[in-house]
mmCIF file of C-alpha atoms in Angstrom:
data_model
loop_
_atom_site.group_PDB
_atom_site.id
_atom_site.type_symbol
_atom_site.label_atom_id
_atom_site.label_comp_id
_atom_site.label_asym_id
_atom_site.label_seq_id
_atom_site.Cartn_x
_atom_site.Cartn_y
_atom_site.Cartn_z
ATOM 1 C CA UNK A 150 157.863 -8.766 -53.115
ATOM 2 C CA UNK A 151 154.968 -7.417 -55.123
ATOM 3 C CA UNK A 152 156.797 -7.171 -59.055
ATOM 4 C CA UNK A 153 154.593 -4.188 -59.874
ATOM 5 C CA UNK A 154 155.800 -2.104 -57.512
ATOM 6 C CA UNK A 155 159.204 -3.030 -57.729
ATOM 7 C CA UNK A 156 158.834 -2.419 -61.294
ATOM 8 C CA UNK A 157 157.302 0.946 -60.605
ATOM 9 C CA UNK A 158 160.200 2.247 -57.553
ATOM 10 C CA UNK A 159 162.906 1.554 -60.381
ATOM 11 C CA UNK A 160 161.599 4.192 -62.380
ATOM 12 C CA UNK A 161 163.388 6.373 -58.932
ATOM 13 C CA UNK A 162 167.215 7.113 -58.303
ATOM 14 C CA UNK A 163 167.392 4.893 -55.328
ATOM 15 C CA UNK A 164 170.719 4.082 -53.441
ATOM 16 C CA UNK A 165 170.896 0.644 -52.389
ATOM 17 C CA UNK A 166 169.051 -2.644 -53.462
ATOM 18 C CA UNK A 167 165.590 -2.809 -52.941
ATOM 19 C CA UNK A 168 165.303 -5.475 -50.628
ATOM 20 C CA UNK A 169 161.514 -5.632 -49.720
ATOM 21 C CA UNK A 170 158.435 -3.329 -50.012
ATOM 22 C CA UNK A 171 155.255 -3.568 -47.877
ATOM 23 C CA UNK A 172 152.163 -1.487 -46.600
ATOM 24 C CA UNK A 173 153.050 1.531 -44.895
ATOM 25 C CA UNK A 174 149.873 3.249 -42.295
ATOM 26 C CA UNK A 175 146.519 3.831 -42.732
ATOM 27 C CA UNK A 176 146.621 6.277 -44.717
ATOM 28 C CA UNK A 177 143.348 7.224 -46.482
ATOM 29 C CA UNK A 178 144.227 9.401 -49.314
ATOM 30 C CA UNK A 179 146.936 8.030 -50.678
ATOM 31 C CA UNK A 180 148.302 4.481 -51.360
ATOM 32 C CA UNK A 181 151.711 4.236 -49.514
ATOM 33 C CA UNK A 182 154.359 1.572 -48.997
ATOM 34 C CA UNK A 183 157.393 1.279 -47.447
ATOM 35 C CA UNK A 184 160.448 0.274 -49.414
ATOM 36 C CA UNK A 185 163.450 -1.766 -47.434
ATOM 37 C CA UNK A 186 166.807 -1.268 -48.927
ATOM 38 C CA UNK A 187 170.070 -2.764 -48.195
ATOM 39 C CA UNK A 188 171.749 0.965 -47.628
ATOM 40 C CA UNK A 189 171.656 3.663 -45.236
ATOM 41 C CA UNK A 190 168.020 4.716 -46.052
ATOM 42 C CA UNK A 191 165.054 2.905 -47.176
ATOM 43 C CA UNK A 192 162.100 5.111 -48.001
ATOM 44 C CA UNK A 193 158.393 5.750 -48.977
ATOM 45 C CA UNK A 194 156.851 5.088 -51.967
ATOM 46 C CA UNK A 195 153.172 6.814 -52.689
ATOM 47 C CA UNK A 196 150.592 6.325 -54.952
ATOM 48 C CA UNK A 197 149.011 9.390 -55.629
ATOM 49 C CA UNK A 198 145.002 9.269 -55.243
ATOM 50 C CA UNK A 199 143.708 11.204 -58.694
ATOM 51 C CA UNK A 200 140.265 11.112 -57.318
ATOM 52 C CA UNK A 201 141.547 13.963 -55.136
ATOM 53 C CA UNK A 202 144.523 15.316 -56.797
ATOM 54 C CA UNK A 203 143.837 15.508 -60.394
ATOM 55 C CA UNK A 204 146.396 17.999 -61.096
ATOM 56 C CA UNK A 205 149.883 16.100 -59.994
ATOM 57 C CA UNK A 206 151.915 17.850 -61.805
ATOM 58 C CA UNK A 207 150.828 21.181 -59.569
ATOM 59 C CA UNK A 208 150.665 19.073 -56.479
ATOM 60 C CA UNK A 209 153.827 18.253 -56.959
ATOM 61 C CA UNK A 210 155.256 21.664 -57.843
ATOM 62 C CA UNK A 211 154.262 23.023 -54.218
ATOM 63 C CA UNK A 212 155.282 20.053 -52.511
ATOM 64 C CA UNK A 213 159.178 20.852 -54.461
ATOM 65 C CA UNK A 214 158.832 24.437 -53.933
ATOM 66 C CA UNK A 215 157.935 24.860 -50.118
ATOM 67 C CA UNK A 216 160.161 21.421 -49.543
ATOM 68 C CA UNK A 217 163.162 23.516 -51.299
ATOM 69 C CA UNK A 218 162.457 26.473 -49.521
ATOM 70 C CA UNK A 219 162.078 24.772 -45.916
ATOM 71 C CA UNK A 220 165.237 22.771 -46.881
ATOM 72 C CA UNK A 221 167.649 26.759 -47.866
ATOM 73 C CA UNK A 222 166.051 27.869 -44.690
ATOM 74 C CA UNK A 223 167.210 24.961 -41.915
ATOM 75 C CA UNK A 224 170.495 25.190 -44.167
ATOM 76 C CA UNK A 225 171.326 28.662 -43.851
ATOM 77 C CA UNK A 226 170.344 28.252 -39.604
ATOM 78 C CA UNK A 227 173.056 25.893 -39.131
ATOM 79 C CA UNK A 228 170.119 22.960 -38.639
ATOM 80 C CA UNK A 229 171.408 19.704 -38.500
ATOM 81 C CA UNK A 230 169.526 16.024 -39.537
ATOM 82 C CA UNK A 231 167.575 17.912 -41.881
ATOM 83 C CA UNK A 232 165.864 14.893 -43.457
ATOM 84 C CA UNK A 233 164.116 13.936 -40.258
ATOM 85 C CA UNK A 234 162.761 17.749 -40.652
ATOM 86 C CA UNK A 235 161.725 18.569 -44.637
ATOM 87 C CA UNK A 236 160.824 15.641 -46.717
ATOM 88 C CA UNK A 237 162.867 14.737 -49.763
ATOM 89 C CA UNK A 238 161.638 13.038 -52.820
ATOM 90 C CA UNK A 239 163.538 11.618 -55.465
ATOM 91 C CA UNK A 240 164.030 12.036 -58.958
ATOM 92 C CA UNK A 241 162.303 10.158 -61.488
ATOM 93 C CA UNK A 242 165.469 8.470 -63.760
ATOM 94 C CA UNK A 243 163.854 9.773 -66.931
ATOM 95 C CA UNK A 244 162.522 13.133 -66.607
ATOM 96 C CA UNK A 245 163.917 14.223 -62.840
ATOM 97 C CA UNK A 246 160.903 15.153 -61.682
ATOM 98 C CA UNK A 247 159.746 14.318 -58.439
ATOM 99 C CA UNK A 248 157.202 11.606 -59.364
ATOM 100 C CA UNK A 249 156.905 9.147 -62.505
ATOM 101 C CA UNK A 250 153.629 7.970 -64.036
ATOM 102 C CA UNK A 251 152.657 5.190 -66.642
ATOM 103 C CA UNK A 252 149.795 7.374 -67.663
ATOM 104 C CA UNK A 253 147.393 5.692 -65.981
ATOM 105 C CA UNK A 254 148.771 6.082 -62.181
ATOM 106 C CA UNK A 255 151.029 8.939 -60.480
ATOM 107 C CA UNK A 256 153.849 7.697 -58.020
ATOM 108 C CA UNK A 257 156.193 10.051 -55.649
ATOM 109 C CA UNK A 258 159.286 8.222 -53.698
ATOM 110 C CA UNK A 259 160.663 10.103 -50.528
ATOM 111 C CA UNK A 260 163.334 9.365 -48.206
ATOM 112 C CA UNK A 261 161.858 7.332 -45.160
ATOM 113 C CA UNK A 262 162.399 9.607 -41.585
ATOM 114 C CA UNK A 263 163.039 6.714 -39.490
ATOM 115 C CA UNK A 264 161.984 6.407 -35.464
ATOM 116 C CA UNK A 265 159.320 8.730 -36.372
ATOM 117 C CA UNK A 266 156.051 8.493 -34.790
ATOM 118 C CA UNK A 267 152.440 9.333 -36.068
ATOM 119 C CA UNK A 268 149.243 9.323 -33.342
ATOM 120 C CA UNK A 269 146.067 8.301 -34.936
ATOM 121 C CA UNK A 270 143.765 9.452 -31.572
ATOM 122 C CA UNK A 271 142.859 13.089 -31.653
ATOM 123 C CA UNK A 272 143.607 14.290 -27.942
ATOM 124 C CA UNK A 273 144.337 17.647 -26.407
ATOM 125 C CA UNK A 274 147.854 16.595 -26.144
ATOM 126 C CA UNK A 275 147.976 15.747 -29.748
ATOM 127 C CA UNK A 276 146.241 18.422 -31.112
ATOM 128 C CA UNK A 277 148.555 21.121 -29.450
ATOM 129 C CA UNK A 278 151.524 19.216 -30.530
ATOM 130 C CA UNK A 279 149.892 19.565 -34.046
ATOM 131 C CA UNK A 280 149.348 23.157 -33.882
ATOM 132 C CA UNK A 281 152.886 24.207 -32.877
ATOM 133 C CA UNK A 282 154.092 22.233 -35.703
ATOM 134 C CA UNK A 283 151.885 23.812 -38.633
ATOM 135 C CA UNK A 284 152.785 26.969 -36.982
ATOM 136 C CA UNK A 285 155.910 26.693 -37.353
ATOM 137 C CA UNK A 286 155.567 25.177 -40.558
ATOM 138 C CA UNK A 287 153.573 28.251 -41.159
ATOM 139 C CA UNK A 288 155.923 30.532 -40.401
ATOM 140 C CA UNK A 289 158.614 28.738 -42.852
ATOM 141 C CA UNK A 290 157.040 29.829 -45.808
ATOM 142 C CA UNK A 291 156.085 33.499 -44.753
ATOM 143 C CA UNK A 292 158.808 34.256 -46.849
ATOM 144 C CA UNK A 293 158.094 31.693 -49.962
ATOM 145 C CA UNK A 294 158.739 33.332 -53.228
ATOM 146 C CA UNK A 295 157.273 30.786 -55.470
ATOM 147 C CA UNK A 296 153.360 31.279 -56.330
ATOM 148 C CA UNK A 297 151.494 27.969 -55.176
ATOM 149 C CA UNK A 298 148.686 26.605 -57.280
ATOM 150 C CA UNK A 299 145.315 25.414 -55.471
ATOM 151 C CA UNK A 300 145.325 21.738 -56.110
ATOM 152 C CA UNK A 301 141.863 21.266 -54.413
ATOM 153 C CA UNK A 302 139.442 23.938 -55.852
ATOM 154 C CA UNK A 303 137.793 25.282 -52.105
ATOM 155 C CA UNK A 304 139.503 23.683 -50.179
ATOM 156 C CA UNK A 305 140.385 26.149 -47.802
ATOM 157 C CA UNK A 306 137.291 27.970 -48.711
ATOM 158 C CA UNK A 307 135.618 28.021 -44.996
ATOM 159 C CA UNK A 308 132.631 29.952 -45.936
ATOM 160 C CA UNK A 309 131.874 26.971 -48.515
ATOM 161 C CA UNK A 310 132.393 24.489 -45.686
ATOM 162 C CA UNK A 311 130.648 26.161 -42.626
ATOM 163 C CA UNK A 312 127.484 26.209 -45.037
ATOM 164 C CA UNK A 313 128.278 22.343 -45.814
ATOM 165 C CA UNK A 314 128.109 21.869 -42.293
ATOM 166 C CA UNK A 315 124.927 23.516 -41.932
ATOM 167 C CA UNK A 316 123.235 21.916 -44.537
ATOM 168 C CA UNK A 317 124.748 18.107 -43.284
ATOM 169 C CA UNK A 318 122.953 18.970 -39.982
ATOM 170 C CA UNK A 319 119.609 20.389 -41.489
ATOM 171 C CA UNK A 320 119.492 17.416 -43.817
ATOM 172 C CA UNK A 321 120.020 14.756 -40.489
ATOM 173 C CA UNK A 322 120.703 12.016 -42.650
ATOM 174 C CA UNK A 323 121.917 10.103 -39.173
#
């Protein structure tokens, strides 16, 4: 077991005894690993890519705010497993917060939804499985009270990217 990371997922309330943790996906954002326990749960530990997100500590505020607010909402409806539907990360042992850093590198811990599966081919299929999903995601948080921050200046900004677009095909750098 890799002694840096097991250094870095006790800075995390964790039930059990880490018992192994190893590469998790293919992610390409993030760095993320999977961490075996001897309990109930094991879970997933990320290293947060500050090339993309340079403001964690706002990243991290949505990500608790529309997680708490999905969580109150499947509570009040009587839902049941909600951990398999609303991720839950837990609190750094020092400051509670939902990620630790040693000032150089941000981590986040969250429960691991087991039997889960993720597609990596984009197919019709797919796709309209995705779209129900963020829909209903969507409609989740029609009601969110807390004001989000923009943790990727134009991102969403399709005007910006429709023009990136055009200028990737004008240039033909294929």
């Amino acid at each position: 077991m890799d002694a840096k990371l097991e250094k870095i997922v006790s800075h995390f309330i964790l039930p059990g005894t880490v018992t192994d943790i190893r590469p998790l996906g293919n992610g390409l954002i993030n760095d993320t690993f999977r961490v075996v326990t001897d309990g109930p749960d094991d879970f997933v530990l990320q290293r947060i890519n500050q090339g993309i997100f340079r403001d964690v500590d706002l990243l991290q505020h949505n990500i608790d705010c529309v997680t708490r607010h999905i969580r109150h909402k499947l509570e009040l409806a009587g839902e049941t497993d909600i951990d398999r539907k609303v991720l839950h990360f837990l609190p750094d042992r020092e400051t509670g917060k939902s990620y630790w850093t040693d000032g150089k590198e941000w981590w986040r811990v969250s429960v691991f939804i087991r039997d889960a599966l993720t597609y990596e081919a984009v197919t019709p299929e797919y796709a309209g499985y995705a779209g129900e999903a963020f829909g209903q995601f969507e409609a989740m948080l029609a009601d969110l009270p807390d004001q989000l921050g923009e943790t990727i200046p134009d991102f969403h900004n399709m005007e910006l990217r429709a023009r990136q677009v055009r200028e990737a095909v004008a240039a033909d750098a294929a």
